Every structure is written in structure tokens, then in C-alpha cells.
Coordinates of C-alpha atoms in Angstrom, one line a residue:
M1 CA 31.4 57.0 28.8
N2 CA 29.0 54.4 29.7
T3 CA 26.3 56.2 27.8
L4 CA 28.3 56.6 24.7
F5 CA 29.5 53.0 24.7
L6 CA 26.0 51.8 25.0
S7 CA 24.9 54.2 22.2
F8 CA 27.7 52.9 20.0
V9 CA 26.7 49.2 20.7
A10 CA 23.1 50.2 19.9
L11 CA 24.3 51.7 16.6
L12 CA 26.2 48.7 15.6
E13 CA 23.2 46.5 16.4
T14 CA 21.0 48.7 14.2
V15 CA 23.2 48.8 11.1
A16 CA 24.4 45.1 11.3
P17 CA 22.9 43.0 8.4
V18 CA 20.2 40.6 9.6
V19 CA 21.0 37.3 8.4
V20 CA 17.8 35.4 7.3
P21 CA 18.0 31.7 7.0
P22 CA 17.2 30.4 3.5
P23 CA 13.8 29.0 3.0
V24 CA 13.4 25.3 3.1
V25 CA 12.6 24.1 -0.4
A26 CA 10.9 20.7 -0.4
P27 CA 12.2 18.3 -3.1
P28 CA 10.0 18.1 -6.1
A29 CA 7.5 15.4 -5.9
A30 CA 8.0 12.4 -8.1
V31 CA 5.7 12.5 -11.2
T32 CA 4.6 9.1 -12.3
I33 CA 3.7 9.2 -16.1
P34 CA 1.2 6.1 -16.6
R35 CA 2.2 3.8 -19.4
P36 CA 0.0 3.7 -22.4
R37 CA -2.5 0.8 -22.4
V38 CA -2.9 -1.5 -25.3
A39 CA -5.6 -4.1 -25.7
I40 CA -4.3 -7.3 -27.6
I41 CA -7.2 -9.3 -29.0
D42 CA -5.7 -12.6 -29.7
S43 CA -5.1 -16.2 -28.5
G44 CA -4.0 -15.1 -25.0
V45 CA -0.7 -13.9 -23.7
A46 CA 1.8 -15.8 -21.5
K47 CA 3.6 -14.0 -18.6
T48 CA 7.0 -14.8 -19.9
T49 CA 9.9 -13.4 -18.0
E50 CA 9.9 -10.5 -20.5
L51 CA 6.2 -9.8 -20.3
A52 CA 5.6 -10.5 -16.6
G53 CA 5.8 -6.9 -15.7
L54 CA 3.8 -5.5 -18.6
V55 CA 0.8 -7.8 -19.0
S56 CA -1.7 -6.4 -16.3
A57 CA -4.8 -8.3 -17.0
E58 CA -6.4 -11.0 -19.2
Y59 CA -9.9 -11.5 -20.0
D60 CA -11.3 -14.7 -21.6
M61 CA -14.2 -13.6 -24.0
A62 CA -14.6 -17.0 -25.5
S63 CA -15.1 -19.3 -22.6
S64 CA -17.5 -19.6 -19.5
P65 CA -16.1 -20.0 -17.0
G66 CA -12.9 -18.5 -18.2
R67 CA -9.8 -20.4 -18.7
P68 CA -6.8 -19.9 -16.3
E69 CA -5.1 -16.6 -17.0
F70 CA -2.0 -16.3 -18.9
Q71 CA -1.8 -19.8 -19.9
P72 CA -2.5 -19.8 -23.7
R73 CA -2.8 -22.8 -25.8
Y74 CA -1.1 -21.0 -28.9
D75 CA 2.0 -18.9 -29.3
H76 CA 0.4 -16.3 -31.4
G77 CA -0.8 -13.8 -28.8
T78 CA 2.4 -14.0 -26.8
M79 CA 4.5 -13.5 -30.0
V80 CA 2.3 -10.3 -30.9
A81 CA 2.6 -9.0 -27.3
T82 CA 6.5 -9.5 -27.2
I83 CA 7.0 -7.6 -30.5
L84 CA 5.0 -4.8 -29.0
A85 CA 6.7 -4.7 -25.9
R86 CA 10.1 -4.5 -27.3
A87 CA 9.2 -1.9 -30.0
A88 CA 7.7 0.3 -27.2
H89 CA 10.9 -0.3 -25.2
G90 CA 8.8 -1.8 -22.3
Q91 CA 6.8 1.4 -21.9
V92 CA 3.4 -0.1 -22.4
D93 CA 0.6 -1.8 -20.2
I94 CA -0.8 -4.7 -22.1
I95 CA -4.3 -6.0 -21.5
S96 CA -4.9 -9.4 -23.1
L97 CA -8.4 -10.2 -24.4
R98 CA -8.5 -14.0 -25.3
I99 CA -10.8 -15.0 -28.2
D100 CA -9.4 -18.3 -29.3
D101 CA -12.0 -21.0 -29.5
P102 CA -11.6 -23.5 -26.6
A103 CA -12.1 -26.4 -29.0
G104 CA -8.9 -25.4 -30.7
C105 CA -8.2 -24.8 -34.4
P106 CA -9.4 -27.3 -37.1
A107 CA -6.7 -29.2 -39.0
G108 CA -4.7 -27.1 -41.2
A109 CA -6.0 -23.7 -39.8
N110 CA -3.7 -21.2 -38.3
P111 CA -4.4 -20.0 -34.7
P112 CA -6.0 -18.1 -33.2
C113 CA -9.2 -19.6 -34.6
Q114 CA -12.7 -18.4 -33.6
P115 CA -15.7 -19.4 -35.6
S116 CA -18.1 -17.0 -34.1
A117 CA -18.1 -13.1 -34.4
A118 CA -19.6 -12.6 -30.9
P119 CA -16.5 -13.1 -28.7
V120 CA -14.4 -10.8 -31.0
A121 CA -17.2 -8.1 -30.7
R122 CA -17.4 -8.6 -27.0
A123 CA -13.6 -8.2 -26.8
I124 CA -13.5 -5.0 -28.8
R125 CA -16.2 -3.5 -26.6
R126 CA -14.5 -4.6 -23.4
A127 CA -11.4 -2.8 -24.6
T128 CA -13.4 0.2 -25.4
D129 CA -15.1 0.2 -21.8
L130 CA -11.6 -0.1 -20.3
G131 CA -10.4 3.1 -22.1
V132 CA -7.3 1.7 -23.7
D133 CA -5.2 3.9 -25.9
A134 CA -5.0 1.4 -28.7
I135 CA -6.5 -2.0 -29.7
N136 CA -4.2 -4.5 -31.6
I137 CA -6.1 -7.0 -33.7
S138 CA -3.8 -9.3 -35.6
L139 CA -6.7 -11.4 -36.9
A140 CA -8.8 -11.9 -40.2
L141 CA -12.0 -10.6 -39.1
D142 CA -15.3 -12.1 -40.1
K143 CA -17.4 -9.6 -42.1
D144 CA -19.9 -9.3 -39.4
P145 CA -21.8 -6.1 -38.8
S146 CA -21.3 -6.5 -34.9
I147 CA -17.5 -6.5 -35.3
T148 CA -17.6 -3.5 -37.7
A149 CA -19.8 -1.6 -35.3
A150 CA -17.8 -2.4 -32.3
I151 CA -14.5 -1.1 -34.0
A152 CA -16.4 2.0 -35.3
D153 CA -17.5 2.8 -31.7
A154 CA -14.0 2.3 -30.4
A155 CA -12.5 4.5 -32.9
A156 CA -15.2 7.2 -32.3
K157 CA -14.1 7.4 -28.7
G158 CA -10.5 8.1 -29.7
I159 CA -9.0 4.7 -29.6
R160 CA -6.6 3.7 -32.3
V161 CA -7.5 0.5 -33.9
V162 CA -4.6 -1.4 -35.6
L163 CA -5.6 -4.2 -37.9
A164 CA -3.5 -6.7 -39.9
A165 CA -4.1 -6.5 -43.6
G166 CA -4.1 -10.0 -44.1
N167 CA -1.8 -12.9 -45.6
N168 CA -3.6 -13.8 -48.8
G169 CA -1.3 -12.0 -51.3
Y170 CA -4.2 -9.9 -52.7
D171 CA -3.9 -6.5 -54.3
H172 CA -6.5 -5.2 -51.8
P173 CA -6.4 -5.5 -48.0
G174 CA -8.5 -7.7 -45.7
N175 CA -10.3 -6.2 -42.8
L176 CA -11.3 -3.4 -45.1
G177 CA -14.9 -2.9 -43.9
P178 CA -13.9 -2.2 -40.2
A179 CA -11.0 0.0 -41.3
R180 CA -13.3 2.2 -43.4
A181 CA -15.9 2.2 -40.6
A182 CA -13.3 3.4 -38.1
Y183 CA -11.6 5.9 -40.5
P184 CA -9.4 7.9 -39.9
N185 CA -8.6 6.3 -36.4
A186 CA -7.9 2.8 -37.7
V187 CA -5.0 1.6 -39.8
L188 CA -4.4 -1.5 -41.8
V189 CA -0.9 -3.0 -41.7
G190 CA 0.9 -4.8 -44.4
A191 CA 4.3 -6.7 -44.1
I192 CA 7.6 -5.7 -45.7
D193 CA 10.8 -7.7 -45.4
A194 CA 14.2 -6.4 -44.0
Q195 CA 15.0 -4.6 -47.4
G196 CA 11.8 -2.7 -47.3
Q197 CA 10.2 -4.8 -50.1
P198 CA 6.6 -6.1 -49.7
W199 CA 6.4 -9.8 -48.5
S200 CA 4.9 -12.0 -51.2
G201 CA 2.1 -13.1 -48.8
T202 CA 0.8 -9.7 -47.7
N203 CA -2.4 -8.1 -48.9
R204 CA -1.4 -4.7 -50.3
P205 CA -3.3 -1.5 -50.5
D206 CA -5.4 -0.6 -53.4
A207 CA -3.9 1.4 -56.2
T208 CA -5.7 4.5 -54.9
P209 CA -6.7 3.8 -51.3
E210 CA -10.1 5.6 -50.4
G211 CA -11.5 5.9 -47.0
Y212 CA -8.9 3.9 -45.0
N213 CA -5.2 4.3 -43.9
Y214 CA -2.5 1.7 -44.7
A215 CA 0.9 1.4 -43.2
W216 CA 3.9 -0.9 -43.9
Q217 CA 5.9 -2.6 -41.1
L218 CA 8.5 -5.4 -40.9
G219 CA 6.6 -8.6 -41.0
V220 CA 9.2 -11.1 -42.3
K221 CA 11.1 -13.1 -39.7
V222 CA 10.4 -10.6 -36.9
P223 CA 12.2 -11.6 -33.8
T224 CA 9.9 -12.4 -30.7
A225 CA 9.2 -15.1 -28.1
A226 CA 6.9 -18.3 -27.7
I227 CA 4.8 -18.9 -24.6
D228 CA 7.7 -20.7 -22.9
G229 CA 10.1 -17.8 -23.6
R230 CA 11.9 -19.4 -26.5
P231 CA 13.2 -17.1 -29.0
V232 CA 11.4 -17.6 -32.4
T233 CA 10.6 -15.4 -35.3
G234 CA 7.1 -14.5 -37.0
T235 CA 6.4 -13.9 -40.5
G236 CA 3.1 -12.3 -41.6
T237 CA 0.9 -9.1 -41.2
S238 CA 0.0 -10.3 -37.7
F239 CA 3.5 -9.5 -36.6
A240 CA 3.7 -6.3 -38.6
A241 CA 0.7 -4.9 -36.7
P242 CA 2.3 -4.5 -33.3
L243 CA 5.0 -2.6 -34.7
E244 CA 2.5 -0.2 -36.0
T245 CA 0.8 0.0 -32.7
A246 CA 4.1 0.9 -31.1
H247 CA 4.8 3.5 -33.8
F248 CA 1.5 5.2 -32.9
L249 CA 2.3 5.2 -29.2
A250 CA 5.6 6.8 -30.1
S251 CA 4.2 9.4 -32.4
R252 CA 1.5 10.3 -29.9
T253 CA 4.1 10.8 -27.1
T254 CA 6.3 13.0 -29.4
A255 CA 3.3 15.2 -30.3
A256 CA 2.3 15.6 -26.6
R257 CA 5.8 17.0 -26.0

């Protein structure tokens, strides 16, 4: 009996299912997707409450020694940056390249003002060296070969260059030379109103555009903020350009998916 009992127990032990503990699965590692980086070449950007977490650096390209960071003299660059930040839903890393003249603007001129092409060309090349995804230039550029060459080199490296078309009310756009030199990786931006009609002051595309891209974006009473955070609005192709920059970032993200 003892032998049979032991045999029976042994049989039970043999046929009983073996319970294997489930494997320990580690939780998926968090994946951090870097925000796209945009260089804003302008009058400098203030770190308002809205922009404090988005503006990562500022380079003063027009003064030596450089002026204090994030303390611009004029609202223009901060207004542009705020429009971009809102249109990109905060998913952007902004690098400010300050090019306004330390002497300030002459009477009657609209900031940012810079009588020399050199700081602007240096700013474009600095942005290119930093490997940004896009460069936003809400300026009327001088027809200088150093600026055109710098923009062409940026575009050749895959950087999108977004240029304001100008506020002269012409039937052809400003900044045309750089836009053509950087084609197809550059775009000129005109201003429309809330009803989708061209603003009276915008420079329009040629009847048959050749060798350049042109886009329309809202540029009349665009909500934004001043350097002290006050809500203001801006009108002009300067303020249409960052909306096009945000559109480019969104289209690129969609294409990547």
C-alpha cells in the first residue's frame, strides 16, 4: 500500500500543470519628441509669461557687447513670437536673433530698423549653424547679396525660410530676390483680413508668379502681446508671416505621421 500510494502521489505530481509566473514587463519608456525650433530674426523677444517656457535663447547680432537678453526696445519681435507660439499651440522652441540698431529707429520709421545688411546676414547664418527647422523674417530686407546668399544657403540645408511680402501695397512682392534664391524652400507671405480679402497695404504676388512661393495668411488685427504682456493686435505682413511658419510646422508634422 505504501508503494502504491507513493506511486499515485508521484503520478499526480507528474501530470499536475506547472504554473509559470507571467513575465515581468517593464513599462514603456517615455519618449520625448523635441519641439521644432524656429529662429525669429527681429527686434528681440521678451520673456513674457506666455513665452517664458518657449524662448530658449537670444543672440544679439547687432551690438558688441550684446545687450541684455530678452529686454527688447520694441514690441515687434515679441508680437511676432507670440503669434507663432499661439498658432503652434505652444509646441515650438523659439530662438531670438536680435538685429535692431542699438541707436534706435529714425523718426517716422517702423521698427525694427537696421541700416546695415551685415547683422541680418550674420543672423541668418547663425540660425543655419544652429540647425533650426525654420527661419521667420518679418523684415523688409535690403537688396544685398550677402543676405540673399545667406538665405539661399539656409534653404539648401533644408531650412524653411518664411519672408514677409511687404507693406507697400504693390502688385509684386518685396523680398523677391531672396525668395527666388531660396526657392522652393522659401515662401513670401501676404496679409488678408478676417473675411479672406487682401489687406490694402499688402504687397501682392505677380499675376503669374515665377520662381517663388507665395502664401496668404491673416495679417489684419492679429491678436498678440506687447513686451509687457499687454494684449495688442498687429496689422501687416510681419504678423502674417509667423502664421505661415506655424502652418509649415503643422504640415511637416502631419506628413511625418
